[in-house]
Amino acid sequence: MKPITVAIAQLDFTVGAIKRNTETMLHCLGQHEDADIVVFPELAVTGYPPEDLLFRSDFEQLVSDALTRIADAAQQQVAIVGHPQRVGSELFNSVSVLHRGKCLARYHKQRLPQYGVFDEQRYFIPGHEACVFDWQGHRIGVLVCEDLWHPEPLKRTREAGADWIVSLNASPYEVDKHEQRLHVLQQRVHESGLPIVYVNNCGGQDELVFDGHSMVVNSDGQVVAELPHCQPTIALVRFEATGIRPLDAVHSPQPTAEGKAEITTQRLEQVRQALVLAIRDYVTKNGFKGVTLGLSGGIDSALTMALAVEALGAAAVHAVMMPFRYTSKMSLEDAEQQARTLGVKYDVIAIEPIYESFLQQLAPQLADHSPDVTEENLQARSRGVLLMALSNKTGSLVLTTGNKSELAVGYCTLYGDMCGGFAPIKDVPKTMVFALSRHINSSAGEQLIPQRVIERPPSAELAPGQTDQDNLPDYEVLDKIISLYVEQDWAPSEIVDAGFSQADVLRVVRLIDINEYKRRQGAVGPKITSRNFNKDRRYPITNHFRYEMERQLTTEARHEKN
């Protein structure tokens, strides 16, 4: 076999932007005429996931036109392109191998994921045949994403005579996902003995973040080339008689003996990059001029603003402090300090007159009621009205600043602090909010987030002396219970058996279940854990199963006492 050069096009493709995606691929082909093969990610023509756009006939015609243009442009090299393909009444998640106006081979994805955020069986029919094409003496097998997570598709491709594999992917990010992918690739290589070129999408799409991190694994299971995390990149690798070697921007990772601290730092850095990419793509792809957020002097809004500035630049960020009688001097000082440090536009708008006006108008209706959470929520809703007015007037997007822990238990106000169009940290647990904030400061070598904000007890400051822990377990405990119940589907009794207080478990689980109606009305935000609130976890709002769980747990506790 003669040497062959493969261009890995780890690029950012936008859902529905078929013409723009096509232009991106044509530009890539023009810039890499020295490559023998250029590989694009799964469904690159349409972006991933196209969802119900796939039902439109006019959508299909644009896809067909795009494939014709790409095939005509691939004069010097082969283009391997992911796209939907209709055959009669059946729609496939397909790959075409294109060269000089012709389709040399076509593959239909065999394994269609139907779990978590994936819904491919709603749209596609699975393929059943292997695809191996010949190019310059190489027999190259084609697979798509989920195919690699099962042994049969690769086994079938190897039996069809493949020398090595190209896998097109749109694999969303979550913490430690790269390690999971690498384990799967090495397992498939061990079973087949075939090298794998793994090409992943890279960009933000609503609540999904595609982190790139494409790689090439040789026949010994070693990673010989690895592309960056969350950075659109085109890189070359060369298949030679002596093996596979990376060229230009791609690098060959070196084995290290990282300790726990280094692994934790790397994990936090990857989360930071994923959140930044998600903010940047959501704002720019949806045509917003910038973002507006409420800066409270607390850690959640401080982290959100730091991420937004990194994603968009300080000129595109407008921070608004909206103090009330319970807002501490410390909060005012820290908010102003951070705004000044990051260089954003900063305004202070007091909500006291608005709040008093609301109370005055409601006085006849509330006269027979004692003050309670209603008055606290009015504060948050006054702030929400102001932020949305600024958004309407300036064309900016309001970023909500709630984290996963408070959204889980409903410590947020509908039409108040939940107002907004995008929630950057909605899948970030509170303990990770603190860790990320410390990491950002450490990486920057300065306090982009004021140290007092990180160190002080968290508080919504809706009442005198209020802290988040007044009615909740410590966040270390709370986040573990949330993880077990939400992300791992443990029963409450199992969580108690693992050593957690029954009272804490019952309270937290009840709060999670009864606040589904709030979360359903919240803004989308990027998924970074194994299960987020939205597509990943689809619980009914009207849900009495919690009564069965509570009854079982309290019954078991009584039996133990007897």
Coordinates of C-alpha atoms in Angstrom, one line a residue:
M1 CA 0.0 0.0 0.0
K2 CA 1.3 3.5 -0.8
P3 CA 1.2 6.1 1.9
I4 CA -2.1 7.9 2.3
T5 CA -2.8 11.2 4.0
V6 CA -6.1 11.7 5.9
A7 CA -7.5 15.2 6.9
I8 CA -9.6 15.1 10.0
A9 CA -12.1 17.9 9.8
Q10 CA -13.1 18.5 13.4
L11 CA -15.3 21.5 12.6
D12 CA -18.4 23.3 13.9
F13 CA -21.5 22.6 11.8
T14 CA -24.8 24.4 12.6
V15 CA -28.1 22.6 12.5
G16 CA -30.2 23.6 9.5
A17 CA -27.4 25.8 8.0
I18 CA -27.0 23.4 5.0
K19 CA -25.6 26.0 2.6
R20 CA -23.2 27.4 5.2
N21 CA -22.1 23.9 6.3
T22 CA -21.5 23.0 2.6
E23 CA -19.4 26.1 2.1
T24 CA -17.4 25.1 5.2
M25 CA -16.7 21.7 3.7
L26 CA -15.9 23.2 0.2
H27 CA -13.4 25.6 1.8
C28 CA -11.8 22.7 3.7
L29 CA -11.4 20.6 0.5
G30 CA -9.9 23.6 -1.3
Q31 CA -7.4 24.2 1.6
H32 CA -6.3 20.6 1.8
E33 CA -5.9 19.4 -1.8
D34 CA -2.7 17.6 -0.7
A35 CA -4.8 15.2 1.4
D36 CA -5.9 12.0 -0.1
I37 CA -9.0 11.7 2.1
V38 CA -11.0 14.4 4.0
V39 CA -13.3 13.1 6.7
F40 CA -16.2 15.2 8.1
P41 CA -18.3 14.4 11.2
E42 CA -21.7 12.6 11.4
L43 CA -24.5 14.5 9.6
A44 CA -22.2 17.3 8.8
V45 CA -24.4 18.5 6.0
T46 CA -27.4 19.2 8.2
G47 CA -25.7 19.6 11.6
Y48 CA -26.5 17.3 14.5
P49 CA -29.2 16.7 15.7
P50 CA -31.5 18.0 12.9
E51 CA -34.6 16.6 14.8
D52 CA -37.9 17.2 13.0
L53 CA -36.3 19.2 10.2
L54 CA -35.8 15.7 8.8
F55 CA -39.6 15.5 8.1
R56 CA -39.5 18.4 5.6
S57 CA -39.3 17.7 1.9
D58 CA -37.6 21.1 1.2
F59 CA -34.9 20.1 3.7
E60 CA -34.2 16.9 1.8
Q61 CA -33.7 18.8 -1.5
L62 CA -31.1 21.1 0.0
V63 CA -29.2 18.1 1.3
S64 CA -29.2 16.5 -2.1
D65 CA -28.0 19.7 -3.7
A66 CA -25.2 19.9 -1.1
L67 CA -24.0 16.4 -1.8
T68 CA -23.8 17.3 -5.5
R69 CA -21.7 20.4 -4.8
I70 CA -19.3 18.5 -2.5
A71 CA -18.9 15.6 -4.9
D72 CA -18.0 18.0 -7.7
A73 CA -15.5 19.9 -5.5
A74 CA -13.7 16.7 -4.4
Q75 CA -11.4 16.5 -7.5
Q76 CA -8.1 15.9 -5.9
Q77 CA -9.3 13.9 -2.9
V78 CA -12.1 11.7 -1.5
A79 CA -14.6 13.5 0.7
I80 CA -16.3 11.3 3.4
V81 CA -19.4 13.1 4.4
G82 CA -22.3 12.4 6.9
H83 CA -25.8 13.3 5.8
P84 CA -29.4 12.0 5.9
Q85 CA -30.4 9.9 3.0
R86 CA -33.9 8.8 1.9
V87 CA -34.3 5.6 0.0
G88 CA -38.0 5.2 -1.0
S89 CA -40.0 5.8 2.2
E90 CA -37.0 5.0 4.5
L91 CA -34.6 7.6 5.9
F92 CA -31.1 6.6 6.9
N93 CA -28.3 8.3 8.9
S94 CA -25.8 7.9 6.1
V95 CA -22.2 8.5 4.9
S96 CA -21.2 9.1 1.3
V97 CA -17.7 8.6 -0.1
L98 CA -17.5 11.3 -2.8
H99 CA -15.0 11.9 -5.6
R100 CA -15.1 13.8 -9.0
G101 CA -18.9 14.1 -9.1
K102 CA -19.6 10.5 -8.1
C103 CA -20.5 8.6 -5.0
L104 CA -18.0 5.8 -4.7
A105 CA -19.7 4.1 -1.7
R106 CA -22.5 4.8 0.7
Y107 CA -23.0 3.5 4.3
H108 CA -26.1 3.5 6.5
K109 CA -25.6 3.7 10.3
Q110 CA -26.4 0.4 11.9
R111 CA -26.9 1.2 15.5
L112 CA -29.3 4.0 16.2
P113 CA -29.1 5.3 19.8
Q114 CA -32.5 5.8 21.6
Y115 CA -31.5 6.8 25.1
G116 CA -30.5 9.9 27.0
V117 CA -30.4 12.9 24.6
F118 CA -30.6 10.6 21.6
D119 CA -33.8 10.0 19.6
E120 CA -32.5 8.6 16.3
Q121 CA -35.1 5.8 16.0
R122 CA -37.8 8.5 15.7
Y123 CA -36.3 9.4 12.4
F124 CA -34.0 6.8 10.9
I125 CA -34.1 3.2 9.8
P126 CA -31.0 1.1 10.7
G127 CA -28.7 -0.1 8.0
H128 CA -27.4 -3.7 8.0
E129 CA -24.5 -3.8 5.5
A130 CA -20.8 -3.2 5.9
C131 CA -19.2 -0.5 3.8
V132 CA -15.6 -0.9 2.6
F133 CA -14.1 1.1 -0.3
D134 CA -10.8 0.9 -2.1
W135 CA -8.5 3.9 -2.4
Q136 CA -4.9 3.9 -3.5
G137 CA -4.4 0.3 -2.3
H138 CA -6.1 0.8 1.0
R139 CA -9.4 -0.9 1.9
I140 CA -11.2 1.5 4.2
G141 CA -14.2 0.7 6.3
V142 CA -16.8 3.3 7.3
L143 CA -18.8 3.4 10.6
V144 CA -20.9 6.1 12.4
C145 CA -20.7 7.0 16.0
E146 CA -22.9 4.5 18.0
D147 CA -21.7 1.7 15.7
L148 CA -18.4 1.7 17.5
W149 CA -20.1 1.2 20.9
H150 CA -21.1 -2.3 19.9
P151 CA -18.9 -5.1 18.5
E152 CA -21.0 -6.3 15.6
P153 CA -20.7 -3.4 13.1
L154 CA -16.9 -3.4 13.3
K155 CA -16.8 -7.2 13.1
R156 CA -18.9 -7.1 10.0
T157 CA -16.7 -4.5 8.5
R158 CA -13.5 -6.4 9.2
E159 CA -15.0 -9.5 7.6
A160 CA -15.7 -7.4 4.5
G161 CA -12.0 -6.9 4.2
A162 CA -11.2 -3.5 5.8
D163 CA -7.6 -2.6 6.5
W164 CA -8.6 0.3 8.8
I165 CA -11.7 2.2 9.9
V166 CA -13.0 5.7 9.6
S167 CA -15.7 6.6 12.1
L168 CA -17.8 9.7 11.8
N169 CA -19.2 11.0 15.0
A170 CA -21.4 13.6 16.7
S171 CA -20.7 12.6 20.3
P172 CA -21.8 15.1 22.9
Y173 CA -19.6 16.1 25.8
E174 CA -20.0 15.2 29.4
V175 CA -17.4 14.9 32.2
D176 CA -14.9 12.1 31.5
K177 CA -16.6 11.3 28.1
H178 CA -13.2 11.4 26.3
E179 CA -11.9 8.6 28.6
Q180 CA -15.1 6.5 27.9
R181 CA -14.6 7.0 24.1
L182 CA -11.0 6.0 24.3
H183 CA -11.8 2.8 26.3
V184 CA -14.4 1.9 23.6
L185 CA -12.0 2.5 20.8
Q186 CA -9.3 0.5 22.4
Q187 CA -11.7 -2.4 23.0
R188 CA -12.8 -2.4 19.3
V189 CA -9.2 -2.3 18.2
H190 CA -8.3 -5.2 20.5
E191 CA -11.2 -7.2 19.0
S192 CA -10.4 -6.5 15.4
G193 CA -6.8 -5.5 15.1
L194 CA -7.8 -2.5 12.9
P195 CA -6.7 1.1 13.4
I196 CA -9.5 3.6 13.8
V197 CA -9.7 7.3 12.7
Y198 CA -12.3 8.8 15.0
V199 CA -13.6 12.2 13.8
N200 CA -16.0 14.1 16.1
N201 CA -18.1 17.2 15.7
C202 CA -17.1 20.4 17.6
G203 CA -19.5 23.1 18.6
G204 CA -22.5 24.0 20.7
Q205 CA -26.1 23.1 19.8
D206 CA -28.8 24.1 22.3
E207 CA -28.1 21.9 25.3
L208 CA -25.5 19.8 23.7
V209 CA -21.8 20.5 23.4
F210 CA -19.7 18.6 20.9
D211 CA -16.2 18.7 22.2
G212 CA -14.2 17.4 19.2
H213 CA -11.3 15.6 20.8
S214 CA -11.0 13.5 17.7
M215 CA -8.2 10.8 17.7
V216 CA -6.4 8.1 15.8
V217 CA -5.8 4.8 17.5
N218 CA -3.3 2.4 15.9
S219 CA -3.6 -1.4 15.7
D220 CA -1.9 -1.8 19.1
G221 CA -4.5 0.4 20.8
Q222 CA -2.2 3.4 21.2
V223 CA -3.4 6.9 20.6
V224 CA -1.0 8.2 17.9
A225 CA -2.9 11.5 17.2
E226 CA -5.3 13.6 19.2
L227 CA -7.1 16.8 18.3
P228 CA -7.8 19.6 20.8
H229 CA -10.8 19.7 23.2
C230 CA -13.6 22.1 22.2
Q231 CA -11.5 23.7 19.4
P232 CA -12.5 23.4 15.7
T233 CA -9.4 22.0 14.0
I234 CA -8.3 20.4 10.7
A235 CA -5.4 18.1 11.1
L236 CA -3.5 15.6 9.0
V237 CA -2.4 12.0 9.7
R238 CA -0.4 9.8 7.4
F239 CA -0.8 6.1 7.0
E240 CA 2.6 4.5 6.0
A241 CA 4.0 1.1 5.8
T242 CA 5.8 1.7 9.1
G243 CA 2.6 2.9 10.9
I244 CA 0.5 6.0 11.4
R245 CA 2.1 9.4 12.1
P246 CA 0.6 12.8 12.8
L247 CA 1.3 15.8 10.7
D248 CA 1.1 19.6 11.4
A249 CA -1.4 20.7 14.1
V250 CA -2.3 17.3 15.4
H251 CA -0.1 16.0 18.2
S252 CA 0.8 12.6 19.5
P253 CA -0.1 12.3 23.2
Q254 CA 2.6 11.1 25.6
P255 CA 1.9 8.8 28.5
T256 CA 2.0 10.5 31.8
A257 CA 1.7 9.5 35.4
E258 CA -0.8 12.1 36.4
G259 CA -1.8 12.4 40.0
K260 CA -5.3 13.1 41.3
A261 CA -4.8 16.8 41.4
E262 CA -3.6 17.0 37.8
I263 CA -6.6 14.8 36.7
T264 CA -9.0 17.1 38.6
T265 CA -7.5 20.2 37.0
Q266 CA -7.7 18.7 33.5
R267 CA -11.3 17.8 34.1
L268 CA -12.2 21.3 35.3
E269 CA -10.4 22.9 32.4
Q270 CA -12.4 20.7 30.0
V271 CA -15.7 21.7 31.7
R272 CA -14.7 25.3 31.4
Q273 CA -13.9 25.0 27.7
A274 CA -17.2 23.2 27.1
L275 CA -19.2 25.9 28.8
V276 CA -17.4 28.7 27.0
L277 CA -18.0 27.0 23.6
A278 CA -21.7 26.5 24.5
I279 CA -22.2 30.1 25.4
R280 CA -20.4 31.4 22.3
D281 CA -22.2 29.2 19.9
Y282 CA -25.7 29.7 21.4
V283 CA -25.3 33.5 21.4
T284 CA -23.7 33.9 17.9
K285 CA -25.6 31.2 16.1
N286 CA -28.9 32.7 17.3
G287 CA -28.0 36.2 16.3
F288 CA -27.9 37.9 19.6
K289 CA -25.9 41.1 20.0
G290 CA -24.6 40.2 23.4
V291 CA -25.8 39.1 26.8
T292 CA -27.3 40.6 29.9
L293 CA -27.2 39.1 33.4
G294 CA -28.0 39.9 36.9
L295 CA -24.8 40.2 39.0
S296 CA -25.7 39.6 42.6
G297 CA -22.4 39.5 44.3
G298 CA -22.9 35.7 44.7
I299 CA -20.8 32.9 43.2
D300 CA -23.3 31.6 40.5
S301 CA -23.6 34.9 38.7
A302 CA -19.9 35.6 39.2
L303 CA -19.0 32.3 37.5
T304 CA -21.5 32.9 34.7
M305 CA -20.2 36.3 34.0
A306 CA -16.6 35.1 33.9
L307 CA -17.5 32.4 31.4
A308 CA -19.5 34.9 29.3
V309 CA -16.7 37.3 29.1
E310 CA -14.3 34.6 28.0
A311 CA -16.8 33.4 25.4
L312 CA -17.9 36.7 23.9
G313 CA -15.5 39.4 25.1
A314 CA -16.2 42.1 27.7
A315 CA -17.9 44.5 25.2
A316 CA -20.7 42.0 24.7
V317 CA -21.6 41.5 28.4
H318 CA -23.9 43.8 30.4
A319 CA -24.0 43.1 34.1
V320 CA -26.8 44.6 36.3
M321 CA -26.7 44.7 40.0
M322 CA -30.3 45.1 41.4
P323 CA -30.0 45.7 45.1
F324 CA -32.7 45.5 47.8
R325 CA -32.8 46.3 51.5
Y326 CA -31.4 42.8 52.2
T327 CA -28.5 43.1 49.8
S328 CA -25.2 43.3 51.8
K329 CA -22.5 45.8 51.4
M330 CA -20.2 42.9 50.6
S331 CA -22.3 41.9 47.7
L332 CA -22.4 45.4 46.3
E333 CA -18.6 45.7 46.6
D334 CA -17.8 42.3 45.1
A335 CA -20.1 42.8 42.2
E336 CA -18.6 46.1 41.3
Q337 CA -15.1 44.8 41.7
Q338 CA -15.7 41.9 39.4
A339 CA -17.4 44.0 36.8
R340 CA -14.4 46.5 36.9
T341 CA -11.9 43.6 36.7
L342 CA -13.5 42.0 33.7
G343 CA -14.3 45.3 32.0
V344 CA -18.0 44.8 31.3
K345 CA -20.7 47.4 31.2
Y346 CA -22.1 47.6 34.7
D347 CA -25.3 49.2 36.0
V348 CA -27.0 49.4 39.4
I349 CA -30.8 49.5 39.4
A350 CA -32.5 49.4 42.8
I351 CA -35.7 47.3 42.9
E352 CA -37.2 48.8 46.1
P353 CA -39.6 51.2 44.3
I354 CA -40.7 48.4 42.0
Y355 CA -41.2 46.0 44.8
E356 CA -43.2 48.5 46.9
S357 CA -45.4 49.3 43.9
F358 CA -46.2 45.6 43.5
L359 CA -47.1 45.4 47.2
Q360 CA -49.2 48.5 47.1
Q361 CA -51.2 47.2 44.1
L362 CA -51.6 43.8 45.8
A363 CA -52.5 45.2 49.2
P364 CA -56.2 44.6 49.1
Q365 CA -55.7 41.0 48.0
L366 CA -52.9 40.3 50.5
A367 CA -54.3 42.1 53.5
D368 CA -55.4 39.0 55.3
H369 CA -52.2 37.1 54.8
S370 CA -48.9 37.2 56.7
P371 CA -45.6 37.8 54.9
D372 CA -44.1 34.6 53.5
V373 CA -42.1 33.4 50.5
T374 CA -44.5 35.5 48.3
E375 CA -42.7 38.6 49.2
E376 CA -39.3 37.0 48.6
N377 CA -40.4 35.9 45.2
L378 CA -41.6 39.4 44.3
Q379 CA -38.0 40.6 44.8
A380 CA -36.8 38.0 42.3
R381 CA -39.6 38.8 39.8
S382 CA -38.9 42.5 40.0
R383 CA -35.4 41.7 38.9
G384 CA -36.6 39.4 36.1
V385 CA -38.8 42.2 34.7
L386 CA -35.9 44.6 34.6
L387 CA -33.6 42.1 32.9
M388 CA -36.2 41.1 30.2
A389 CA -36.9 44.8 29.5
L390 CA -33.2 45.4 28.9
S391 CA -33.1 42.4 26.7
N392 CA -36.0 43.5 24.6
K393 CA -34.6 47.0 24.1
T394 CA -31.0 46.1 23.3
G395 CA -31.4 42.7 21.5
S396 CA -29.2 41.0 24.1
L397 CA -29.8 37.6 25.5
V398 CA -30.5 37.2 29.2
L399 CA -28.3 34.6 30.8
T400 CA -29.9 32.9 33.8
T401 CA -27.4 32.0 36.5
G402 CA -28.9 29.0 38.4
N403 CA -26.8 25.9 39.0
K404 CA -27.9 22.2 38.9
S405 CA -28.2 21.9 42.7
E406 CA -30.8 24.7 43.1
L407 CA -32.7 23.8 40.0
A408 CA -32.9 20.2 41.3
V409 CA -34.6 21.2 44.6
G410 CA -36.5 24.2 43.2
Y411 CA -34.5 26.9 45.0
C412 CA -35.2 29.3 42.2
T413 CA -38.2 31.6 41.3
L414 CA -40.3 31.1 38.2
Y415 CA -40.4 34.4 36.2
G416 CA -37.7 35.7 38.5
D417 CA -34.2 34.5 38.6
M418 CA -35.3 31.8 36.1
C419 CA -36.0 34.5 33.5
G420 CA -33.8 34.3 30.5
G421 CA -32.9 32.5 27.3
F422 CA -29.8 30.4 28.2
A423 CA -28.6 28.9 31.4
P424 CA -24.9 28.3 31.1
I425 CA -24.4 26.5 34.5
K426 CA -27.8 24.7 34.8
D427 CA -26.0 21.3 34.7
V428 CA -23.1 22.3 37.0
P429 CA -23.6 21.1 40.6
K430 CA -22.9 23.7 43.3
T431 CA -19.7 22.0 44.5
M432 CA -18.4 22.2 40.9
V433 CA -19.4 25.9 40.8
F434 CA -16.9 26.5 43.6
A435 CA -14.3 24.3 42.0
L436 CA -14.6 25.9 38.6
S437 CA -14.4 29.4 40.2
R438 CA -11.2 28.5 42.0
H439 CA -9.8 26.9 38.8
I440 CA -10.6 30.0 36.7
N441 CA -8.7 32.3 39.2
S442 CA -5.8 29.9 39.4
S443 CA -5.5 29.6 35.6
A444 CA -5.7 33.4 35.2
G445 CA -3.3 34.2 38.0
E446 CA -5.7 36.8 39.3
Q447 CA -9.1 37.1 41.0
L448 CA -11.4 37.2 38.0
I449 CA -14.0 36.0 40.6
P450 CA -13.5 37.9 43.9
Q451 CA -12.1 35.6 46.6
R452 CA -14.8 36.7 49.1
V453 CA -17.4 35.5 46.7
I454 CA -15.9 32.0 46.7
E455 CA -15.4 31.9 50.5
R456 CA -18.7 33.4 51.8
P457 CA -21.7 31.2 52.6
P458 CA -24.0 31.2 49.6
S459 CA -27.2 33.2 50.0
A460 CA -30.1 34.5 47.8
E461 CA -30.3 37.5 50.2
L462 CA -34.1 37.6 50.0
A463 CA -34.4 37.8 53.8
P464 CA -32.2 39.0 56.7
G465 CA -29.4 36.5 57.6
Q466 CA -30.6 34.0 55.0
T467 CA -28.2 31.3 53.7
D468 CA -28.8 28.4 51.3
Q469 CA -28.1 25.9 54.0
D470 CA -30.9 27.0 56.2
N471 CA -33.2 24.3 55.0
L472 CA -30.9 22.1 52.9
P473 CA -28.0 19.6 53.7
D474 CA -24.5 20.9 53.0
Y475 CA -23.8 21.1 49.3
E476 CA -21.3 18.2 49.5
V477 CA -24.1 16.0 50.8
L478 CA -26.9 17.5 48.6
D479 CA -24.9 17.1 45.4
K480 CA -24.2 13.4 46.2
I481 CA -27.8 12.7 46.8
I482 CA -28.8 14.5 43.6
S483 CA -26.2 12.6 41.6
L484 CA -27.4 9.2 42.9
Y485 CA -31.1 10.0 42.5
V486 CA -31.0 12.0 39.2
E487 CA -28.0 10.7 37.3
Q488 CA -27.8 7.1 38.5
D489 CA -31.5 6.4 39.2
W490 CA -30.9 5.0 42.7
A491 CA -34.0 4.4 44.8
P492 CA -34.2 6.5 48.0
S493 CA -33.9 3.4 50.1
E494 CA -30.6 2.6 48.3
I495 CA -29.3 6.1 49.0
V496 CA -30.1 5.7 52.7
D497 CA -28.4 2.3 52.7
A498 CA -25.3 4.1 51.3
G499 CA -25.1 6.1 54.6
F500 CA -27.2 9.2 54.0
S501 CA -29.7 10.5 56.5
Q502 CA -33.2 9.3 55.8
A503 CA -34.6 12.8 56.6
D504 CA -32.2 14.4 54.1
V505 CA -32.9 11.8 51.4
L506 CA -36.7 12.1 51.8
R507 CA -36.6 15.9 51.7
V508 CA -34.2 16.2 48.7
V509 CA -36.0 13.5 46.7
R510 CA -39.4 15.1 47.4
L511 CA -38.1 18.6 46.3
I512 CA -36.6 17.1 43.1
D513 CA -39.9 15.5 42.2
I514 CA -42.3 18.3 43.0
N515 CA -40.2 20.9 41.1
E516 CA -40.3 19.2 37.7
Y517 CA -42.9 21.8 36.7
K518 CA -40.4 24.6 37.3
R519 CA -37.5 23.0 35.4
R520 CA -39.8 22.3 32.4
Q521 CA -40.3 26.1 32.1
G522 CA -36.6 26.9 32.5
A523 CA -34.1 28.0 29.8
V524 CA -32.0 25.4 28.0
G525 CA -28.3 25.1 29.0
P526 CA -25.4 22.9 28.2
K527 CA -25.2 19.3 29.4
I528 CA -22.0 18.4 31.1
T529 CA -23.0 15.6 33.5
S530 CA -24.1 12.1 32.7
R531 CA -27.7 13.2 33.0
N532 CA -29.1 16.7 32.7
F533 CA -32.6 18.1 33.4
N534 CA -34.3 18.2 30.0
K535 CA -33.9 15.7 27.2
D536 CA -31.7 13.4 29.3
R537 CA -34.3 13.0 32.1
R538 CA -37.9 13.1 31.1
Y539 CA -40.0 12.8 34.2
P540 CA -43.8 13.5 34.3
I541 CA -44.8 16.6 36.1
T542 CA -47.9 14.9 37.5
N543 CA -46.1 12.1 39.3
H544 CA -47.4 10.3 42.4
F545 CA -44.7 7.6 42.4
R546 CA -42.9 9.7 45.0
Y547 CA -45.6 8.7 47.5
E548 CA -44.9 5.1 46.8
M549 CA -41.1 5.7 47.4
E550 CA -41.7 7.6 50.6
R551 CA -44.1 4.9 51.9
Q552 CA -41.6 2.2 51.2
L553 CA -38.8 4.0 52.8
T554 CA -40.7 4.9 56.0
T555 CA -42.1 1.4 56.2
E556 CA -38.7 -0.1 56.0
A557 CA -37.4 2.3 58.7
R558 CA -40.3 1.2 61.1
H559 CA -39.5 -2.5 60.5
E560 CA -35.8 -1.9 61.3
K561 CA -36.8 -0.2 64.6
N562 CA -39.1 -3.1 65.6

